CSV table of N, CA, C and O in Angstrom, one decimal:
chain,number,residue,atom,x,y,z
A,1,MET,N,0.8,-1.2,0.0
A,1,MET,CA,0.0,0.0,0.0
A,1,MET,C,0.9,1.2,0.0
A,1,MET,O,1.8,1.4,0.8
A,2,THR,N,0.6,2.1,-0.9
A,2,THR,CA,1.3,3.4,-1.0
A,2,THR,C,0.8,4.4,0.1
A,2,THR,O,-0.4,4.5,0.3
A,3,ASN,N,1.7,5.1,0.7
A,3,ASN,CA,1.2,6.0,1.7
A,3,ASN,C,0.8,7.3,1.0
A,3,ASN,O,1.1,7.5,-0.2
A,4,GLN,N,0.0,8.1,1.6
A,4,GLN,CA,-0.6,9.3,1.0
A,4,GLN,C,0.4,10.3,0.4
A,4,GLN,O,0.1,10.9,-0.6
A,5,GLN,N,1.5,10.4,1.1
A,5,GLN,CA,2.5,11.4,0.6
A,5,GLN,C,3.1,10.9,-0.7
A,5,GLN,O,3.3,11.6,-1.7
A,6,GLU,N,3.4,9.6,-0.8
A,6,GLU,CA,3.9,9.0,-2.0
A,6,GLU,C,2.8,9.1,-3.2
A,6,GLU,O,3.2,9.4,-4.3
A,7,LEU,N,1.6,8.8,-2.8
A,7,LEU,CA,0.5,8.9,-3.7
A,7,LEU,C,0.3,10.3,-4.3
A,7,LEU,O,0.1,10.5,-5.5
A,8,LEU,N,0.4,11.3,-3.4
A,8,LEU,CA,0.3,12.7,-3.8
A,8,LEU,C,1.5,13.1,-4.7
A,8,LEU,O,1.2,13.7,-5.8
A,9,SER,N,2.6,12.6,-4.4
A,9,SER,CA,3.8,12.9,-5.3
A,9,SER,C,3.6,12.3,-6.7
A,9,SER,O,3.9,12.9,-7.7
A,10,LEU,N,3.1,11.0,-6.7
A,10,LEU,CA,2.9,10.3,-8.0
A,10,LEU,C,1.8,11.1,-8.7
A,10,LEU,O,1.9,11.3,-9.9
A,11,PHE,N,0.7,11.4,-8.1
A,11,PHE,CA,-0.4,12.2,-8.7
A,11,PHE,C,0.1,13.5,-9.3
A,11,PHE,O,-0.2,13.8,-10.5
A,12,GLN,N,0.9,14.2,-8.6
A,12,GLN,CA,1.4,15.5,-9.1
A,12,GLN,C,2.3,15.3,-10.3
A,12,GLN,O,2.3,16.1,-11.3
A,13,SER,N,3.1,14.2,-10.3
A,13,SER,CA,3.9,14.0,-11.5
A,13,SER,C,3.1,13.5,-12.7
A,13,SER,O,3.4,13.9,-13.8
A,14,LEU,N,2.1,12.7,-12.4
A,14,LEU,CA,1.2,12.2,-13.5
A,14,LEU,C,0.4,13.4,-14.2
A,14,LEU,O,0.3,13.4,-15.5
A,15,ILE,N,-0.1,14.3,-13.4
A,15,ILE,CA,-0.9,15.4,-14.1
A,15,ILE,C,0.0,16.4,-14.9
A,15,ILE,O,-0.5,17.2,-15.6
A,16,GLU,N,1.3,16.3,-14.7
A,16,GLU,CA,2.2,17.1,-15.5
A,16,GLU,C,2.4,16.5,-16.9
A,16,GLU,O,3.0,17.1,-17.8
A,17,ARG,N,2.1,15.2,-17.1
A,17,ARG,CA,2.3,14.5,-18.3
A,17,ARG,C,1.1,14.5,-19.2
A,17,ARG,O,0.0,14.8,-18.8
A,18,GLN,N,1.3,14.2,-20.5
A,18,GLN,CA,0.2,14.0,-21.4
A,18,GLN,C,-0.2,12.6,-21.4
A,18,GLN,O,0.5,11.7,-21.1
A,19,GLU,N,-1.5,12.4,-21.9
A,19,GLU,CA,-2.0,11.0,-22.0
A,19,GLU,C,-1.1,10.3,-23.0
A,19,GLU,O,-0.6,10.9,-23.9
A,20,SER,N,-1.0,9.0,-22.8
A,20,SER,CA,-0.2,8.1,-23.6
A,20,SER,C,-0.8,6.7,-23.6
A,20,SER,O,-1.8,6.5,-23.0
A,21,GLU,N,0.0,5.8,-24.1
A,21,GLU,CA,-0.4,4.4,-24.0
A,21,GLU,C,-0.4,3.8,-22.6
A,21,GLU,O,-1.0,2.8,-22.3
A,22,ILE,N,0.3,4.5,-21.7
A,22,ILE,CA,0.4,4.1,-20.3
A,22,ILE,C,-0.2,5.0,-19.3
A,22,ILE,O,-0.1,4.9,-18.1
A,23,LEU,N,-0.9,6.1,-19.8
A,23,LEU,CA,-1.5,7.1,-18.9
A,23,LEU,C,-2.8,7.6,-19.5
A,23,LEU,O,-2.8,8.0,-20.7
A,24,ASP,N,-3.9,7.4,-18.8
A,24,ASP,CA,-5.2,7.8,-19.3
A,24,ASP,C,-5.8,8.6,-18.2
A,24,ASP,O,-5.8,8.2,-17.0
A,25,PHE,N,-6.4,9.8,-18.5
A,25,PHE,CA,-7.2,10.6,-17.6
A,25,PHE,C,-8.7,10.4,-17.9
A,25,PHE,O,-9.1,10.4,-19.0
A,26,LYS,N,-9.4,10.3,-16.8
A,26,LYS,CA,-10.9,10.1,-16.9
A,26,LYS,C,-11.5,11.2,-16.0
A,26,LYS,O,-11.2,11.3,-14.9
A,27,ARG,N,-12.4,12.0,-16.6
A,27,ARG,CA,-13.1,13.0,-15.8
A,27,ARG,C,-14.0,12.4,-14.8
A,27,ARG,O,-14.1,12.8,-13.6
A,28,ASP,N,-14.8,11.4,-15.2
A,28,ASP,CA,-15.8,10.7,-14.4
A,28,ASP,C,-15.4,9.3,-14.1
A,28,ASP,O,-14.8,8.6,-14.9
A,29,ALA,N,-15.9,8.9,-12.9
A,29,ALA,CA,-15.6,7.5,-12.5
A,29,ALA,C,-16.5,6.6,-13.4
A,29,ALA,O,-17.5,7.0,-13.9
A,30,TYR,N,-16.1,5.3,-13.5
A,30,TYR,CA,-16.9,4.3,-14.2
A,30,TYR,C,-18.1,4.0,-13.4
A,30,TYR,O,-18.0,3.8,-12.2
A,31,ASN,N,-19.3,4.0,-14.0
A,31,ASN,CA,-20.5,3.7,-13.4
A,31,ASN,C,-20.7,2.2,-13.5
A,31,ASN,O,-21.2,1.7,-14.5
A,32,LEU,N,-20.3,1.4,-12.5
A,32,LEU,CA,-20.3,0.0,-12.6
A,32,LEU,C,-21.6,-0.7,-12.4
A,32,LEU,O,-21.7,-1.9,-12.4
A,33,SER,N,-22.7,0.1,-12.4
A,33,SER,CA,-24.0,-0.5,-12.4
A,33,SER,C,-24.5,-0.6,-13.9
A,33,SER,O,-25.5,-1.2,-14.1
A,34,GLU,N,-23.7,0.0,-14.8
A,34,GLU,CA,-24.1,-0.1,-16.2
A,34,GLU,C,-23.1,-1.0,-16.9
A,34,GLU,O,-21.9,-0.9,-16.7
A,35,GLU,N,-23.6,-2.0,-17.7
A,35,GLU,CA,-22.8,-3.0,-18.3
A,35,GLU,C,-21.8,-2.4,-19.3
A,35,GLU,O,-20.7,-2.8,-19.3
A,36,ASP,N,-22.2,-1.4,-20.0
A,36,ASP,CA,-21.3,-0.7,-21.0
A,36,ASP,C,-20.1,0.0,-20.3
A,36,ASP,O,-19.0,0.0,-20.8
A,37,GLU,N,-20.4,0.5,-19.1
A,37,GLU,CA,-19.3,1.1,-18.3
A,37,GLU,C,-18.3,0.1,-17.7
A,37,GLU,O,-17.1,0.3,-17.7
A,38,LYS,N,-18.9,-1.1,-17.3
A,38,LYS,CA,-18.0,-2.2,-16.9
A,38,LYS,C,-17.1,-2.6,-18.0
A,38,LYS,O,-15.9,-2.8,-17.9
A,39,LEU,N,-17.7,-2.7,-19.2
A,39,LEU,CA,-16.9,-3.1,-20.4
A,39,LEU,C,-15.8,-2.0,-20.7
A,39,LEU,O,-14.7,-2.4,-21.1
A,40,ALA,N,-16.2,-0.8,-20.6
A,40,ALA,CA,-15.2,0.3,-20.8
A,40,ALA,C,-14.0,0.2,-19.8
A,40,ALA,O,-12.9,0.3,-20.2
A,41,LEU,N,-14.3,-0.1,-18.6
A,41,LEU,CA,-13.3,-0.3,-17.6
A,41,LEU,C,-12.4,-1.5,-18.0
A,41,LEU,O,-11.1,-1.4,-18.0
A,42,VAL,N,-13.0,-2.6,-18.3
A,42,VAL,CA,-12.3,-3.8,-18.7
A,42,VAL,C,-11.4,-3.5,-19.9
A,42,VAL,O,-10.2,-3.9,-19.9
A,43,LYS,N,-12.0,-2.9,-20.9
A,43,LYS,CA,-11.2,-2.5,-22.1
A,43,LYS,C,-10.0,-1.7,-21.8
A,43,LYS,O,-8.9,-1.9,-22.2
A,44,ASP,N,-10.2,-0.6,-21.0
A,44,ASP,CA,-9.1,0.3,-20.6
A,44,ASP,C,-8.0,-0.5,-19.9
A,44,ASP,O,-6.8,-0.3,-20.2
A,45,ILE,N,-8.3,-1.3,-18.9
A,45,ILE,CA,-7.3,-2.1,-18.2
A,45,ILE,C,-6.6,-3.1,-19.1
A,45,ILE,O,-5.4,-3.2,-19.0
A,46,VAL,N,-7.4,-3.8,-19.9
A,46,VAL,CA,-6.8,-4.8,-20.8
A,46,VAL,C,-5.8,-4.2,-21.8
A,46,VAL,O,-4.7,-4.7,-22.0
A,47,CYS,N,-6.2,-3.0,-22.3
A,47,CYS,CA,-5.3,-2.3,-23.3
A,47,CYS,C,-4.0,-1.9,-22.6
A,47,CYS,O,-2.9,-2.1,-23.2
A,48,MET,N,-4.1,-1.4,-21.4
A,48,MET,CA,-2.8,-1.0,-20.7
A,48,MET,C,-2.0,-2.3,-20.3
A,48,MET,O,-0.8,-2.2,-20.4
A,49,TYR,N,-2.7,-3.3,-19.9
A,49,TYR,CA,-2.0,-4.5,-19.5
A,49,TYR,C,-1.2,-5.1,-20.7
A,49,TYR,O,-0.1,-5.6,-20.5
A,50,ASN,N,-1.8,-5.0,-21.9
A,50,ASN,CA,-1.2,-5.6,-23.1
A,50,ASN,C,-0.1,-4.7,-23.7
A,50,ASN,O,0.5,-5.1,-24.7
A,51,THR,N,0.0,-3.5,-23.3
A,51,THR,CA,1.0,-2.6,-23.9
A,51,THR,C,2.3,-2.8,-23.3
A,51,THR,O,2.6,-2.7,-22.1
A,52,PRO,N,3.3,-3.2,-24.2
A,52,PRO,CA,4.7,-3.4,-23.7
A,52,PRO,C,5.2,-2.1,-23.1
A,52,PRO,O,5.1,-1.0,-23.7
A,53,ARG,N,5.8,-2.2,-21.9
A,53,ARG,CA,6.4,-1.0,-21.3
A,53,ARG,C,7.3,-1.4,-20.2
A,53,ARG,O,7.3,-2.6,-19.8
A,54,THR,N,8.0,-0.5,-19.7
A,54,THR,CA,9.0,-0.7,-18.6
A,54,THR,C,8.6,0.0,-17.3
A,54,THR,O,9.4,0.0,-16.4
A,55,GLU,N,7.5,0.7,-17.3
A,55,GLU,CA,7.0,1.4,-16.2
A,55,GLU,C,5.6,1.2,-15.9
A,55,GLU,O,4.9,0.6,-16.8
A,56,ASP,N,5.1,1.6,-14.8
A,56,ASP,CA,3.7,1.4,-14.4
A,56,ASP,C,2.8,2.1,-15.4
A,56,ASP,O,3.1,3.2,-16.0
A,57,ALA,N,1.6,1.6,-15.6
A,57,ALA,CA,0.5,2.3,-16.4
A,57,ALA,C,-0.5,2.8,-15.4
A,57,ALA,O,-0.8,2.1,-14.4
A,58,HIS,N,-1.2,3.9,-15.7
A,58,HIS,CA,-2.1,4.5,-14.8
A,58,HIS,C,-3.4,5.0,-15.5
A,58,HIS,O,-3.3,5.5,-16.6
A,59,ILE,N,-4.5,4.8,-14.8
A,59,ILE,CA,-5.7,5.5,-15.2
A,59,ILE,C,-6.0,6.4,-14.0
A,59,ILE,O,-6.2,5.9,-12.9
A,60,VAL,N,-6.1,7.7,-14.2
A,60,VAL,CA,-6.3,8.6,-13.2
A,60,VAL,C,-7.7,9.2,-13.4
A,60,VAL,O,-8.1,9.8,-14.4
A,61,ILE,N,-8.6,8.9,-12.4
A,61,ILE,CA,-10.0,9.3,-12.5
A,61,ILE,C,-10.2,10.6,-11.7
A,61,ILE,O,-9.7,10.7,-10.5
A,62,GLY,N,-10.9,11.6,-12.3
A,62,GLY,CA,-11.1,12.8,-11.6
A,62,GLY,C,-10.3,14.0,-12.2
A,62,GLY,O,-10.2,15.1,-11.7
A,63,VAL,N,-9.7,13.7,-13.4
A,63,VAL,CA,-8.9,14.7,-14.1
A,63,VAL,C,-9.4,14.6,-15.6
A,63,VAL,O,-9.4,13.6,-16.2
A,64,LYS,N,-9.7,15.8,-16.1
A,64,LYS,CA,-10.0,15.9,-17.6
A,64,LYS,C,-8.9,16.6,-18.3
A,64,LYS,O,-8.4,17.6,-17.9
A,65,GLU,N,-8.5,15.9,-19.4
A,65,GLU,CA,-7.4,16.5,-20.2
A,65,GLU,C,-8.0,17.1,-21.4
A,65,GLU,O,-8.9,16.6,-22.1
A,66,TYR,N,-7.5,18.3,-21.7
A,66,TYR,CA,-7.8,19.0,-22.9
A,66,TYR,C,-6.6,19.1,-23.8
A,66,TYR,O,-5.5,19.1,-23.4
A,67,THR,N,-6.8,19.1,-25.2
A,67,THR,CA,-5.7,19.2,-26.1
A,67,THR,C,-5.1,20.6,-26.1
A,67,THR,O,-3.9,20.7,-26.5
A,68,THR,N,-5.8,21.6,-25.9
A,68,THR,CA,-5.3,23.0,-26.0
A,68,THR,C,-5.2,23.8,-24.7
A,68,THR,O,-4.8,24.9,-24.8
A,69,SER,N,-5.5,23.2,-23.6
A,69,SER,CA,-5.4,23.9,-22.4
A,69,SER,C,-5.0,23.0,-21.2
A,69,SER,O,-5.0,21.8,-21.4
A,70,PRO,N,-4.7,23.6,-20.1
A,70,PRO,CA,-4.3,22.7,-19.0
A,70,PRO,C,-5.4,21.8,-18.5
A,70,PRO,O,-6.5,22.0,-18.8
A,71,LYS,N,-5.0,20.7,-17.8
A,71,LYS,CA,-5.9,19.7,-17.3
A,71,LYS,C,-6.9,20.4,-16.3
A,71,LYS,O,-6.5,21.3,-15.6
A,72,ASP,N,-8.1,19.8,-16.3
A,72,ASP,CA,-9.1,20.2,-15.3
A,72,ASP,C,-8.9,19.2,-14.1
A,72,ASP,O,-9.4,18.0,-14.3
A,73,VAL,N,-8.3,19.6,-13.0
A,73,VAL,CA,-8.1,18.7,-11.9
A,73,VAL,C,-9.3,18.9,-11.0
A,73,VAL,O,-9.3,19.7,-10.1
A,74,CYS,N,-10.4,18.1,-11.2
A,74,CYS,CA,-11.7,18.4,-10.6
A,74,CYS,C,-12.1,17.4,-9.5
A,74,CYS,O,-12.9,17.8,-8.7
A,75,GLY,N,-11.5,16.3,-9.5
A,75,GLY,CA,-11.9,15.2,-8.6
A,75,GLY,C,-13.2,14.5,-9.0
A,75,GLY,O,-13.8,14.8,-10.0
A,76,ILE,N,-13.6,13.5,-8.2
A,76,ILE,CA,-14.7,12.7,-8.5
A,76,ILE,C,-15.9,13.3,-7.8
A,76,ILE,O,-15.9,13.6,-6.6
A,77,ASP,N,-17.0,13.5,-8.5
A,77,ASP,CA,-18.2,14.0,-7.9
A,77,ASP,C,-19.0,12.9,-7.2
A,77,ASP,O,-19.6,12.1,-7.9
A,78,LEU,N,-18.9,12.9,-5.9
A,78,LEU,CA,-19.6,11.9,-5.1
A,78,LEU,C,-21.1,12.0,-5.1
A,78,LEU,O,-21.8,11.1,-4.7
A,79,SER,N,-21.6,13.2,-5.6
A,79,SER,CA,-23.1,13.3,-5.6
A,79,SER,C,-23.7,12.5,-6.8
A,79,SER,O,-24.9,12.2,-6.8
A,80,THR,N,-22.8,12.2,-7.8
A,80,THR,CA,-23.3,11.4,-9.0
A,80,THR,C,-22.6,10.1,-9.1
A,80,THR,O,-22.8,9.4,-10.0
A,81,THR,N,-21.7,9.8,-8.2
A,81,THR,CA,-20.9,8.5,-8.2
A,81,THR,C,-21.2,7.7,-7.0
A,81,THR,O,-21.2,8.2,-5.9
A,82,ASN,N,-21.5,6.4,-7.2
A,82,ASN,CA,-21.7,5.5,-6.1
A,82,ASN,C,-20.4,5.2,-5.5
A,82,ASN,O,-19.5,4.6,-6.2
A,83,PRO,N,-20.1,5.5,-4.2
A,83,PRO,CA,-18.8,5.3,-3.6
A,83,PRO,C,-18.4,3.8,-3.6
A,83,PRO,O,-17.2,3.5,-3.6
A,84,LYS,N,-19.4,2.9,-3.7
A,84,LYS,CA,-19.1,1.5,-3.8
A,84,LYS,C,-18.4,1.1,-5.1
A,84,LYS,O,-17.8,0.1,-5.1
A,85,HIS,N,-18.5,1.9,-6.1
A,85,HIS,CA,-17.9,1.6,-7.4
A,85,HIS,C,-16.4,2.1,-7.4
A,85,HIS,O,-15.8,1.9,-8.4
A,86,LEU,N,-15.9,2.6,-6.3
A,86,LEU,CA,-14.6,3.2,-6.3
A,86,LEU,C,-13.6,2.2,-5.6
A,86,LEU,O,-12.5,2.6,-5.4
A,87,ASP,N,-14.0,1.0,-5.2
A,87,ASP,CA,-13.1,0.2,-4.5
A,87,ASP,C,-12.5,-0.9,-5.4
A,87,ASP,O,-13.0,-1.2,-6.5
A,88,GLN,N,-11.5,-1.6,-4.9
A,88,GLN,CA,-10.8,-2.6,-5.6
A,88,GLN,C,-11.7,-3.8,-6.0
A,88,GLN,O,-11.7,-4.2,-7.2
A,89,SER,N,-12.5,-4.3,-5.1
A,89,SER,CA,-13.3,-5.4,-5.4
A,89,SER,C,-14.4,-5.1,-6.4
A,89,SER,O,-14.7,-6.0,-7.3
A,90,SER,N,-15.0,-4.0,-6.4
A,90,SER,CA,-16.0,-3.6,-7.4
A,90,SER,C,-15.4,-3.5,-8.8
A,90,SER,O,-16.0,-4.0,-9.7
A,91,MET,N,-14.2,-3.0,-8.9
A,91,MET,CA,-13.6,-2.9,-10.2
A,91,MET,C,-13.1,-4.3,-10.7
A,91,MET,O,-13.2,-4.5,-11.9
A,92,GLN,N,-12.7,-5.1,-9.8
A,92,GLN,CA,-12.3,-6.5,-10.2
A,92,GLN,C,-13.5,-7.2,-10.6
A,92,GLN,O,-13.5,-8.1,-11.5
A,93,SER,N,-14.7,-7.0,-10.0
A,93,SER,CA,-15.9,-7.7,-10.3
A,93,SER,C,-16.4,-7.4,-11.7
A,93,SER,O,-17.2,-8.1,-12.3
A,94,ALA,N,-16.0,-6.2,-12.3
A,94,ALA,CA,-16.3,-5.9,-13.7
A,94,ALA,C,-15.8,-6.9,-14.7
A,94,ALA,O,-16.4,-7.1,-15.7
A,95,PHE,N,-14.8,-7.7,-14.3
A,95,PHE,CA,-14.2,-8.7,-15.2
A,95,PHE,C,-15.1,-10.0,-15.1
A,95,PHE,O,-14.7,-11.0,-15.8
A,96,GLN,N,-16.1,-10.0,-14.3
A,96,GLN,CA,-16.9,-11.2,-14.2
A,96,GLN,C,-18.2,-11.1,-15.0
A,96,GLN,O,-19.2,-11.8,-14.7
A,97,LEU,N,-18.3,-10.3,-16.0
A,97,LEU,CA,-19.4,-10.2,-16.9
A,97,LEU,C,-19.7,-11.5,-17.6
A,97,LEU,O,-18.8,-12.2,-18.0
A,98,LYS,N,-20.9,-11.8,-17.7
A,98,LYS,CA,-21.3,-13.1,-18.4
A,98,LYS,C,-20.8,-13.1,-19.8
A,98,LYS,O,-20.9,-12.1,-20.6
A,99,GLY,N,-20.2,-14.1,-20.2
A,99,GLY,CA,-19.6,-14.3,-21.5
A,99,GLY,C,-18.2,-13.7,-21.7
A,99,GLY,O,-17.6,-13.8,-22.8
A,100,LEU,N,-17.7,-13.0,-20.7
A,100,LEU,CA,-16.4,-12.4,-20.8
A,100,LEU,C,-15.3,-13.4,-20.2
A,100,LEU,O,-15.4,-13.8,-19.1
A,101,GLU,N,-14.4,-13.8,-21.1
A,101,GLU,CA,-13.4,-14.7,-20.6
A,101,GLU,C,-12.0,-14.0,-20.8
A,101,GLU,O,-11.6,-13.8,-22.0
A,102,ILE,N,-11.4,-13.7,-19.8
A,102,ILE,CA,-10.1,-13.0,-19.8
A,102,ILE,C,-9.0,-13.9,-19.1
A,102,ILE,O,-9.2,-14.2,-17.9
A,103,GLU,N,-8.0,-14.3,-19.8
A,103,GLU,CA,-6.9,-15.0,-19.2
A,103,GLU,C,-5.6,-14.5,-19.7
A,103,GLU,O,-5.5,-14.2,-20.9
A,104,PRO,N,-4.6,-14.2,-18.9
A,104,PRO,CA,-4.7,-14.3,-17.4
A,104,PRO,C,-5.4,-13.0,-16.9
A,104,PRO,O,-5.6,-12.0,-17.6
A,105,PHE,N,-5.9,-13.1,-15.7
A,105,PHE,CA,-6.6,-12.0,-15.1
A,105,PHE,C,-5.6,-10.9,-14.8
A,105,PHE,O,-4.6,-11.1,-14.2
A,106,PRO,N,-5.9,-9.7,-15.3
A,106,PRO,CA,-4.9,-8.6,-15.1
A,106,PRO,C,-4.8,-8.2,-13.6
A,106,PRO,O,-5.8,-8.1,-13.0
A,107,SER,N,-3.6,-8.0,-13.2
A,107,SER,CA,-3.4,-7.5,-11.8
A,107,SER,C,-3.3,-6.0,-11.8
A,107,SER,O,-2.6,-5.4,-12.6
A,108,PHE,N,-4.1,-5.4,-10.9
A,108,PHE,CA,-4.1,-3.9,-10.8
A,108,PHE,C,-4.4,-3.6,-9.4
A,108,PHE,O,-5.0,-4.4,-8.6
A,109,ARG,N,-4.1,-2.3,-9.0
A,109,ARG,CA,-4.6,-1.9,-7.7
A,109,ARG,C,-5.3,-0.5,-7.8
A,109,ARG,O,-5.0,0.2,-8.7
A,110,VAL,N,-6.2,-0.3,-6.9
A,110,VAL,CA,-6.9,0.9,-6.8
A,110,VAL,C,-6.5,1.7,-5.6
A,110,VAL,O,-6.5,1.1,-4.5
A,111,GLU,N,-6.1,2.9,-5.8
A,111,GLU,CA,-5.7,3.8,-4.7
A,111,GLU,C,-6.5,5.1,-4.7
A,111,GLU,O,-6.7,5.6,-5.8
A,112,THR,N,-6.9,5.6,-3.6
A,112,THR,CA,-7.7,6.8,-3.5
A,112,THR,C,-6.8,7.9,-2.8
A,112,THR,O,-6.2,7.7,-1.8
A,113,LEU,N,-6.9,9.1,-3.4
A,113,LEU,CA,-6.2,10.2,-2.8
A,113,LEU,C,-7.2,11.4,-2.7
A,113,LEU,O,-8.0,11.7,-3.6
A,114,GLN,N,-7.3,11.9,-1.5
A,114,GLN,CA,-8.2,13.1,-1.2
A,114,GLN,C,-7.4,14.3,-1.0
A,114,GLN,O,-6.4,14.4,-0.2
A,115,ILE,N,-7.7,15.3,-1.9
A,115,ILE,CA,-7.0,16.6,-1.8
A,115,ILE,C,-8.1,17.6,-1.5
A,115,ILE,O,-9.0,17.8,-2.4
A,116,ALA,N,-8.1,18.3,-0.4
A,116,ALA,CA,-9.2,19.2,0.0
A,116,ALA,C,-10.5,18.4,-0.1
A,116,ALA,O,-10.7,17.3,0.4
A,117,ALA,N,-11.5,18.9,-0.9
A,117,ALA,CA,-12.8,18.2,-1.0
A,117,ALA,C,-12.8,17.3,-2.3
A,117,ALA,O,-13.8,16.6,-2.5
A,118,ALA,N,-11.7,17.3,-3.0
A,118,ALA,CA,-11.7,16.5,-4.2
A,118,ALA,C,-11.1,15.1,-4.0
A,118,ALA,O,-10.1,14.9,-3.2
A,119,ILE,N,-11.7,14.1,-4.6
A,119,ILE,CA,-11.2,12.7,-4.4
A,119,ILE,C,-10.8,12.2,-5.8
A,119,ILE,O,-11.5,12.4,-6.8
A,120,PHE,N,-9.6,11.6,-5.9
A,120,PHE,CA,-9.0,11.1,-7.1
A,120,PHE,C,-8.8,9.7,-6.9
A,120,PHE,O,-8.4,9.2,-5.9
A,121,LEU,N,-9.0,8.9,-8.0
A,121,LEU,CA,-8.8,7.5,-8.0
A,121,LEU,C,-7.7,7.1,-9.0
A,121,LEU,O,-7.8,7.6,-10.1
A,122,GLY,N,-6.9,6.2,-8.6
A,122,GLY,CA,-5.9,5.8,-9.6
A,122,GLY,C,-5.9,4.3,-9.7
A,122,GLY,O,-5.9,3.6,-8.7
A,123,LEU,N,-5.8,3.8,-10.9
A,123,LEU,CA,-5.6,2.4,-11.1
A,123,LEU,C,-4.3,2.2,-11.7
A,123,LEU,O,-3.9,2.9,-12.7
A,124,SER,N,-3.5,1.3,-11.2
A,124,SER,CA,-2.2,1.1,-11.8
A,124,SER,C,-1.9,-0.4,-11.9
A,124,SER,O,-2.4,-1.2,-11.2
A,125,ARG,N,-1.0,-0.7,-12.8
A,125,ARG,CA,-0.6,-2.1,-13.1
A,125,ARG,C,1.0,-2.0,-13.0
A,125,ARG,O,1.6,-1.4,-13.8
A,126,LEU,N,1.5,-2.7,-12.0
A,126,LEU,CA,3.0,-2.8,-11.9
A,126,LEU,C,3.5,-3.9,-12.9
A,126,LEU,O,3.0,-5.0,-12.9
A,127,LEU,N,4.5,-3.5,-13.7
A,127,LEU,CA,5.1,-4.5,-14.5
A,127,LEU,C,6.6,-4.3,-14.4
A,127,LEU,O,7.2,-3.2,-14.7
A,128,TYR,N,7.3,-5.3,-13.9
A,128,TYR,CA,8.7,-5.2,-13.7
A,128,TYR,C,9.4,-5.7,-15.0
A,128,TYR,O,10.5,-5.4,-15.2
A,129,ASN,N,8.7,-6.6,-15.7
A,129,ASN,CA,9.3,-7.1,-17.0
A,129,ASN,C,8.2,-6.9,-18.0
A,129,ASN,O,7.0,-6.8,-17.7
A,130,LEU,N,8.6,-6.8,-19.3
A,130,LEU,CA,7.6,-6.8,-20.4
A,130,LEU,C,6.9,-8.1,-20.4
A,130,LEU,O,7.6,-9.1,-20.3
A,131,PRO,N,5.6,-8.1,-20.6
A,131,PRO,CA,4.9,-9.4,-20.7
A,131,PRO,C,5.3,-10.1,-22.0
A,131,PRO,O,5.5,-9.5,-23.1
A,132,SER,N,5.5,-11.4,-21.9
A,132,SER,CA,5.8,-12.2,-23.2
A,132,SER,C,4.5,-12.3,-23.9
A,132,SER,O,3.4,-12.1,-23.4
A,133,GLU,N,4.6,-12.8,-25.1
A,133,GLU,CA,3.4,-13.0,-26.0
A,133,GLU,C,2.4,-13.9,-25.3
A,133,GLU,O,1.2,-13.7,-25.3
A,134,SER,N,2.9,-14.9,-24.6
A,134,SER,CA,2.0,-15.9,-23.9
A,134,SER,C,1.3,-15.3,-22.7
A,134,SER,O,0.3,-15.8,-22.2
A,135,GLN,N,1.8,-14.2,-22.1
A,135,GLN,CA,1.3,-13.6,-20.9
A,135,GLN,C,0.2,-12.5,-21.3
A,135,GLN,O,-0.6,-12.1,-20.5
A,136,ARG,N,0.1,-12.1,-22.6
A,136,ARG,CA,-0.8,-11.1,-23.0
A,136,ARG,C,-2.2,-11.7,-22.9
A,136,ARG,O,-2.5,-12.8,-23.2
A,137,ILE,N,-3.1,-10.8,-22.6
A,137,ILE,CA,-4.6,-11.2,-22.6
A,137,ILE,C,-5.1,-11.3,-24.0
A,137,ILE,O,-4.9,-10.5,-24.8
A,138,ARG,N,-5.9,-12.3,-24.1
A,138,ARG,CA,-6.6,-12.5,-25.4
A,138,ARG,C,-8.0,-12.5,-25.3
A,138,ARG,O,-8.6,-12.9,-24.3
């Protein structure tokens, strides 16, 4: 588990970067009561899992990126987001959709950072080695 100071430092470094194959910003949290939103979460995680890289990949929720202006660091709106959808087990359960077969199951962790009244969520996948072709999800 990352402590809050390390998480804040990571968050600050991530928001200085542009979106890439290993960094994605989402303004709104995934609504895991909707099947298409579960599929969107699964797709985003699987795409990052399958991307060859030598560093962690991150999905940062609560930040909107614009192509011509600075990012909107707004946090997650808890008045429109079910807090139960923001935890590790809820996000992992999105992979249990009927008819969805994913092997191997991607490993990721969910961490929450609160700055003033804003809450940010990060999903990351640690990769110490590049996945071999046989380790990629199909």
